[in-house]
mmCIF file of C-alpha atoms in Angstrom:
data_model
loop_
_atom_site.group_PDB
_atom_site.id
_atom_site.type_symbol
_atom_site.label_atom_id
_atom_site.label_comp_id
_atom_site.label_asym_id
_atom_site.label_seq_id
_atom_site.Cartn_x
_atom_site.Cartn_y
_atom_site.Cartn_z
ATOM 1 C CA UNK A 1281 47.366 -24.460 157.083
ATOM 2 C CA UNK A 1282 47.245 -20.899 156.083
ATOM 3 C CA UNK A 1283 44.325 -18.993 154.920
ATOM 4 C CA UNK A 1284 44.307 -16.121 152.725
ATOM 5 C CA UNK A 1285 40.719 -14.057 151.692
ATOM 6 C CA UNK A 1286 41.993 -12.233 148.727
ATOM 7 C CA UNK A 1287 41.523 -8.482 147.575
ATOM 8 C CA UNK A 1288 38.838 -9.820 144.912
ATOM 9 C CA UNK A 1289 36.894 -11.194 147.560
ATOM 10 C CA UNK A 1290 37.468 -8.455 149.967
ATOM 11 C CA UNK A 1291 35.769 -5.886 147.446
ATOM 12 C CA UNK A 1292 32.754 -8.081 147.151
ATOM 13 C CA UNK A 1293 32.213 -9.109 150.697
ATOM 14 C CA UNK A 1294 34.621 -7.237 153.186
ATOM 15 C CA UNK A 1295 32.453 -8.555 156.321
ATOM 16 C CA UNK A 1296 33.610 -11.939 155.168
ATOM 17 C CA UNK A 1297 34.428 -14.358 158.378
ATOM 18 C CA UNK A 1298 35.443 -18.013 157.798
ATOM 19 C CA UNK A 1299 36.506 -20.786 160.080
ATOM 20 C CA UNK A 1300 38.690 -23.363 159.890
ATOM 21 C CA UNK A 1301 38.466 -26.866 161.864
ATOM 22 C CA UNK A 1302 41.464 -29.054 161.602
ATOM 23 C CA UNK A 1303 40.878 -32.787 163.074
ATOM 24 C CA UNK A 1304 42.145 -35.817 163.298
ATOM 25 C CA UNK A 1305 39.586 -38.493 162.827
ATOM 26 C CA UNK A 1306 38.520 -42.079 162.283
ATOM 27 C CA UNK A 1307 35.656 -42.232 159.055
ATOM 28 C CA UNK A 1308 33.074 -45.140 159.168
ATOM 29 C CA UNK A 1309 30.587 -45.834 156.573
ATOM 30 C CA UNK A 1310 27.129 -45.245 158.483
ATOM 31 C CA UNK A 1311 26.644 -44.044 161.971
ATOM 32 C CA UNK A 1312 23.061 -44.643 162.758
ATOM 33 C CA UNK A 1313 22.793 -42.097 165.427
ATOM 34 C CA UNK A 1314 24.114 -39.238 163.499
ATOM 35 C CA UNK A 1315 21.572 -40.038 160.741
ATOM 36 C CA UNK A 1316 18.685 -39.824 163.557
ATOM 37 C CA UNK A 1317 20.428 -36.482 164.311
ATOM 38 C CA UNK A 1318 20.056 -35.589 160.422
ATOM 39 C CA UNK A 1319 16.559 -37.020 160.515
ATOM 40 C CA UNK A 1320 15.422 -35.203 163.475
ATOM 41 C CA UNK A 1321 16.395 -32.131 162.416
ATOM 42 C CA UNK A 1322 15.191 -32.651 158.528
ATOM 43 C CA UNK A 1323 11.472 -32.783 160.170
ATOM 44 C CA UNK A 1324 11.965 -29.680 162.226
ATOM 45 C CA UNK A 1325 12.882 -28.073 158.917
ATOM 46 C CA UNK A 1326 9.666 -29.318 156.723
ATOM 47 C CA UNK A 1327 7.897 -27.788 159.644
ATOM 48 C CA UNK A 1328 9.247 -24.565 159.657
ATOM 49 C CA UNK A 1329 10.592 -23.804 156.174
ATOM 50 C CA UNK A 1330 9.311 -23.774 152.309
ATOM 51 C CA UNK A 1331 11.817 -23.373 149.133
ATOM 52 C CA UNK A 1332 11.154 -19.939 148.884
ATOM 53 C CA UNK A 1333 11.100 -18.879 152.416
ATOM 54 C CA UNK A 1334 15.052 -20.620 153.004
ATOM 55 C CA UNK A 1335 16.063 -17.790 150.652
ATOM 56 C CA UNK A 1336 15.619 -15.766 153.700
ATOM 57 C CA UNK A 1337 17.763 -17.258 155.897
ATOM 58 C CA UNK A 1338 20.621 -15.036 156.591
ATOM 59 C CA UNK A 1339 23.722 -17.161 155.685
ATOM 60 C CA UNK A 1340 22.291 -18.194 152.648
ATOM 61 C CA UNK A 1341 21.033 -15.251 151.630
ATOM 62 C CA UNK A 1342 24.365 -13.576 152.220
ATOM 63 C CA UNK A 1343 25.851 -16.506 149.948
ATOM 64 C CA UNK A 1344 23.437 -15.663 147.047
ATOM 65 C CA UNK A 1345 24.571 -12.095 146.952
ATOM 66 C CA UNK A 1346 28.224 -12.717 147.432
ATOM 67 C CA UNK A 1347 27.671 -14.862 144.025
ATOM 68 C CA UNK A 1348 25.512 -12.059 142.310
ATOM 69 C CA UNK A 1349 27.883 -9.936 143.055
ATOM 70 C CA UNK A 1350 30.642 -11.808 141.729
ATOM 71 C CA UNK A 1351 28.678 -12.311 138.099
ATOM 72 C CA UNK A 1352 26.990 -16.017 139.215
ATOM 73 C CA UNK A 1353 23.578 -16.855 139.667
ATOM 74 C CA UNK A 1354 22.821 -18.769 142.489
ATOM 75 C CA UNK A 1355 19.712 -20.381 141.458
ATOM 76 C CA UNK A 1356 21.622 -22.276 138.294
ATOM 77 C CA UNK A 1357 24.603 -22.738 140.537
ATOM 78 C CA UNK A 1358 23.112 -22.972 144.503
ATOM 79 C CA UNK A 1359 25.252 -22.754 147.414
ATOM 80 C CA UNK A 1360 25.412 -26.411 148.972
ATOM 81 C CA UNK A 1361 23.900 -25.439 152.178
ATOM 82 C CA UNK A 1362 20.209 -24.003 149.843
ATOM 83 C CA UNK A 1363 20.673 -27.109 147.850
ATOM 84 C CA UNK A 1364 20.746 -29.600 150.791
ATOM 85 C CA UNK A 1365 17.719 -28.012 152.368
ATOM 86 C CA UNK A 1366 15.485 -27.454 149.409
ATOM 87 C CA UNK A 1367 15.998 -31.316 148.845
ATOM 88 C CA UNK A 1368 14.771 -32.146 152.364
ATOM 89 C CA UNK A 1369 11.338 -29.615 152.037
ATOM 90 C CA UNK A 1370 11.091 -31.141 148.789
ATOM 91 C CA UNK A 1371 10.253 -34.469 150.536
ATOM 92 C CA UNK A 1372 14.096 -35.975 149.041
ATOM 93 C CA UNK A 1373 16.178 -38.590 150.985
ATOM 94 C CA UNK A 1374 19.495 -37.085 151.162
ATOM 95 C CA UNK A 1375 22.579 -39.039 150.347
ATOM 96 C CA UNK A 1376 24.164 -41.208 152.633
ATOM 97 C CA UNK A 1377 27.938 -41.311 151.826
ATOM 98 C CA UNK A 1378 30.180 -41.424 154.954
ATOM 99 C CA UNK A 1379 30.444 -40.620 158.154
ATOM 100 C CA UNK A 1380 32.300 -37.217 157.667
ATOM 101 C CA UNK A 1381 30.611 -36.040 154.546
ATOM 102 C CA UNK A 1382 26.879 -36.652 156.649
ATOM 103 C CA UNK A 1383 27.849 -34.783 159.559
ATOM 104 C CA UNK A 1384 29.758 -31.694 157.569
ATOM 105 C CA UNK A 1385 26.018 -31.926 155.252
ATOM 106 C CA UNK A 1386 24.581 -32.122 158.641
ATOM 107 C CA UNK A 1387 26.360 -29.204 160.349
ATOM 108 C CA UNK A 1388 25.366 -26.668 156.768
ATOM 109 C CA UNK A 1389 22.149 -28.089 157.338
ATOM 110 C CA UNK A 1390 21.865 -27.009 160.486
ATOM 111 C CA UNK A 1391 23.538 -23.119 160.520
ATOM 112 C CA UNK A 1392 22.957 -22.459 156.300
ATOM 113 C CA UNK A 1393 26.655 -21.919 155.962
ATOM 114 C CA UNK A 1394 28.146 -23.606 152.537
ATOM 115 C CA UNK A 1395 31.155 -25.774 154.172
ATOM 116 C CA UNK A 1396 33.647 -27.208 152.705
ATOM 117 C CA UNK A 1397 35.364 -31.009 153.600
ATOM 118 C CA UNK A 1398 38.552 -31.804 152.777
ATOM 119 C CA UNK A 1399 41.016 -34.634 153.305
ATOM 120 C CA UNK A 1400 43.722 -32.107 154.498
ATOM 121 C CA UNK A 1401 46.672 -34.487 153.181
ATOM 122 C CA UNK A 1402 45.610 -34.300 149.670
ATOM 123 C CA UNK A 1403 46.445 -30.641 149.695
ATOM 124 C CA UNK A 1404 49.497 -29.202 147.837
ATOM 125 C CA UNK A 1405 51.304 -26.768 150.041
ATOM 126 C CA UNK A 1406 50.680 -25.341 153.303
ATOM 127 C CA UNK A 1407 48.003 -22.443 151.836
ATOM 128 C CA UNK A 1408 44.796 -21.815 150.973
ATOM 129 C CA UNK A 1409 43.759 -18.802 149.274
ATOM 130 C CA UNK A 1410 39.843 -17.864 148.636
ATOM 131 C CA UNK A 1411 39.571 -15.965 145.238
ATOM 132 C CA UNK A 1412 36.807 -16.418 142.472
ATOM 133 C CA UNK A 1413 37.096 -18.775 139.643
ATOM 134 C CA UNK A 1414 38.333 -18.101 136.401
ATOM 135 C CA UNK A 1415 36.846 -18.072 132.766
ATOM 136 C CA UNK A 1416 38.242 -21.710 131.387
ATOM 137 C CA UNK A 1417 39.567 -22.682 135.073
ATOM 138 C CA UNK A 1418 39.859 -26.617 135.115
ATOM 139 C CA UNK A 1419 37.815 -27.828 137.953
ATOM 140 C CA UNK A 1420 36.300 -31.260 138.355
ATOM 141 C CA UNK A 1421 33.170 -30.786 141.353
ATOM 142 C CA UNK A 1422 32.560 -34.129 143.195
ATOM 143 C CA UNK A 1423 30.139 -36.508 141.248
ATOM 144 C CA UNK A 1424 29.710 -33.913 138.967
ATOM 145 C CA UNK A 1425 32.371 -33.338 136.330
ATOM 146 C CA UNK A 1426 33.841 -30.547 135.006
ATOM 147 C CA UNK A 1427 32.230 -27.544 136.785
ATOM 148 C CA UNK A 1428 32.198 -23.955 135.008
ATOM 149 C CA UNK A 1429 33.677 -21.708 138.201
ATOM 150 C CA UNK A 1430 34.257 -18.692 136.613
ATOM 151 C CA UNK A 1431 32.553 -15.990 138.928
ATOM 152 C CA UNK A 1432 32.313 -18.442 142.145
ATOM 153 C CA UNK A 1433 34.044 -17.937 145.382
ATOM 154 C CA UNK A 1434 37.009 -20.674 145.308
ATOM 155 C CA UNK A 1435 39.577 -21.670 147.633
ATOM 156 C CA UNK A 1436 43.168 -22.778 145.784
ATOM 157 C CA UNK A 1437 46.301 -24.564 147.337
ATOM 158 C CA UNK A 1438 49.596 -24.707 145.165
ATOM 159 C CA UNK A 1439 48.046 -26.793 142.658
ATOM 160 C CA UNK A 1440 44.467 -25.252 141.688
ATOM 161 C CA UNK A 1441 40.487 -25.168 142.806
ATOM 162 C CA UNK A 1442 39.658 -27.450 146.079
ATOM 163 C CA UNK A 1443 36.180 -25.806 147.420
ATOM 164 C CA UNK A 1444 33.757 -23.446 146.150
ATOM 165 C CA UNK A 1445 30.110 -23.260 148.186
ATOM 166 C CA UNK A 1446 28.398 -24.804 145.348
ATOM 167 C CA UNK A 1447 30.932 -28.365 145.292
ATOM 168 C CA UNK A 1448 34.296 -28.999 146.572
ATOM 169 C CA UNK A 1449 36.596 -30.829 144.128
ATOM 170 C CA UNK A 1450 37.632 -34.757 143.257
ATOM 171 C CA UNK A 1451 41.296 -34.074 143.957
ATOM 172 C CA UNK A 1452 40.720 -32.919 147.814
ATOM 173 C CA UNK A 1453 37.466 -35.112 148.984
ATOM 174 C CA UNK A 1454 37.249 -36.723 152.314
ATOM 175 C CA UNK A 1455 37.020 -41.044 151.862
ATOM 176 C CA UNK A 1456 36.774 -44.282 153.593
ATOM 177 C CA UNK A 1457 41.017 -43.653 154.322
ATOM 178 C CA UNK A 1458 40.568 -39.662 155.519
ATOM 179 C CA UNK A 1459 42.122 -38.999 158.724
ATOM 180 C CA UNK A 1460 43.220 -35.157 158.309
ATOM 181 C CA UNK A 1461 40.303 -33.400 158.053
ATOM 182 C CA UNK A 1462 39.844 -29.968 157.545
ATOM 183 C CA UNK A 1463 36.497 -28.251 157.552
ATOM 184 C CA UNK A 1464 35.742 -24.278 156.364
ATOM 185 C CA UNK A 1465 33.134 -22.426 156.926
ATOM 186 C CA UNK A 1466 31.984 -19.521 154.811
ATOM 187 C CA UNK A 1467 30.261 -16.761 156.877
ATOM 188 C CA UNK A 1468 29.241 -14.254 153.920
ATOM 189 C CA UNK A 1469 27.291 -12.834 156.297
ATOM 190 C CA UNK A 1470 29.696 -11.923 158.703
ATOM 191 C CA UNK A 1471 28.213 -13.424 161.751
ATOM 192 C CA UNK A 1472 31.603 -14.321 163.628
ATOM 193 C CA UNK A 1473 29.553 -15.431 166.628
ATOM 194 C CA UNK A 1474 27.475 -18.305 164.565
ATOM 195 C CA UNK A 1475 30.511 -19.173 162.502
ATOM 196 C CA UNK A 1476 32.165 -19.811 165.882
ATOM 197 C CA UNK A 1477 29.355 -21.765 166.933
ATOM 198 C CA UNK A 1478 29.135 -23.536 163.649
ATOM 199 C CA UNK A 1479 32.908 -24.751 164.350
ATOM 200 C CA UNK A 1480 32.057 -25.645 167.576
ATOM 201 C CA UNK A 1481 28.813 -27.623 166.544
ATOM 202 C CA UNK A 1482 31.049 -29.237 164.205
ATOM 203 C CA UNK A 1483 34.137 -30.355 166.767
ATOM 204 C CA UNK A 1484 31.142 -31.837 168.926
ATOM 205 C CA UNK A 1485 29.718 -34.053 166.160
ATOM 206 C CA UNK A 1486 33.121 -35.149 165.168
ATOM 207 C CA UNK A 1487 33.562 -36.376 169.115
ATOM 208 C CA UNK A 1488 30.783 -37.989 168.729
ATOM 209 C CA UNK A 1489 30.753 -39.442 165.922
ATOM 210 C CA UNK A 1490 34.698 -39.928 164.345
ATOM 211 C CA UNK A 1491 36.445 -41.051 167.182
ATOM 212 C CA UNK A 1492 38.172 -37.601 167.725
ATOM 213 C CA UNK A 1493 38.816 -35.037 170.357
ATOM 214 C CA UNK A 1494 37.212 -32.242 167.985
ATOM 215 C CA UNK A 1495 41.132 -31.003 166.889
ATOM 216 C CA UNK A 1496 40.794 -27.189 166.974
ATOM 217 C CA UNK A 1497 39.577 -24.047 165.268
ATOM 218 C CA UNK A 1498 40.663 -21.031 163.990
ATOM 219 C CA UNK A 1499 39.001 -17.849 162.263
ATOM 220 C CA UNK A 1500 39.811 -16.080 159.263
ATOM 221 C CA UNK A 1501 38.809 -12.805 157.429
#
């Protein structure tokens, strides 16, 4: 799979650095030790963090401008990886879904990054290109409907919209059947060295966890 960071995106955040795992891997329904992994972690977080104070960190803050800057405001849209963690320091039970989709919650959870899961055969063509959305672009988020993109940060294959940092899309999400998966991270804030170790926290969970030897990574700007 190919990656391309467009001109548009360039302009708004040229220290833009993303990663790419590509895996093949077995999906279960529950994994009780991963969810002590989430849970562990969850209470380190109430302990260190409040709403307003996560704002701070620096791959979600990064996020937050990249969508200013782009004409979308991140508190009516939030990047996945603020909107995960203010749920846990709000006291919330986050959702159990699958395997895959806990641990790549887990792993933004864990570095800030919004990261994107995707059930690599459901992709049209052999390229991804990150732009930002389009007034009136057709995109349907994952449990919740239509989504209005225009001014996010989206990644397209031949056929439209798969991932922005606020929701991937219907067409491309990982299920009970995924066994291609491909995982991207957004570093907005240009940190190559914690994107790398993002990917590599990643490819350790999915050893763990999905039956897999952790597939590889790559980096993109």
């Amino acid at each position: 799979m190919e990656i391309i960071v467009s001109q548009e995106i360039e302009q708004v955040c040229p220290e833009f650095v993303g990663a790419c795992v590509d895996a093949t891997v077995v999906n279960s329904p529950y994994s009780e030790a991963l969810w002590k992994e989430i849970d562990d972690l969850c209470r380190k977080f109430r302990g260190e963090l409040t709403t307003e104070s996560l704002k701070e960190i620096c791959s979600i803050a990064a996020t937050r401008r990249v969508y200013k800057a782009c004409g979308k405001d991140p508190s009516r849209y939030r990047p996945a990886s603020e909107a995960l963690i203010r749920r846990v320091l709000q006291g919330k039970e986050l959702y159990q879904l699958n395997t895959l989709v806990d641990l790549v919650n887990l792993a933004s959870i864990a570095f800030g990054y919004s990261i994107g899961g995707f059930d690599a055969e459901k992709f049209v063509g052999d390229t991804l290109t990150l732009g930002i959305g389009r007034e009136g672009e057709p995109y349907e988020g994952i449990g919740r409907g239509m989504l209005n993109i225009e001014g996010l940060p989206v990644y397209r294959d031949a056929k439209g919209g798969v991932g922005t940092p606020t929701s991937d899309n219907e067409r491309t999400k990982i299920t009970a059947d995924t066994r291609h998966l491909v995982v991207l991270i957004n570093g907005y804030d240009g940190n190559e060295q914690r994107v790398r170790e993002n990917a590599s926290y990643i490819q350790d969970l999915l050893r763990k966890y999905c039956q897999s030897d952790g597939g590889t990574y790559s980096i993109y700007r």
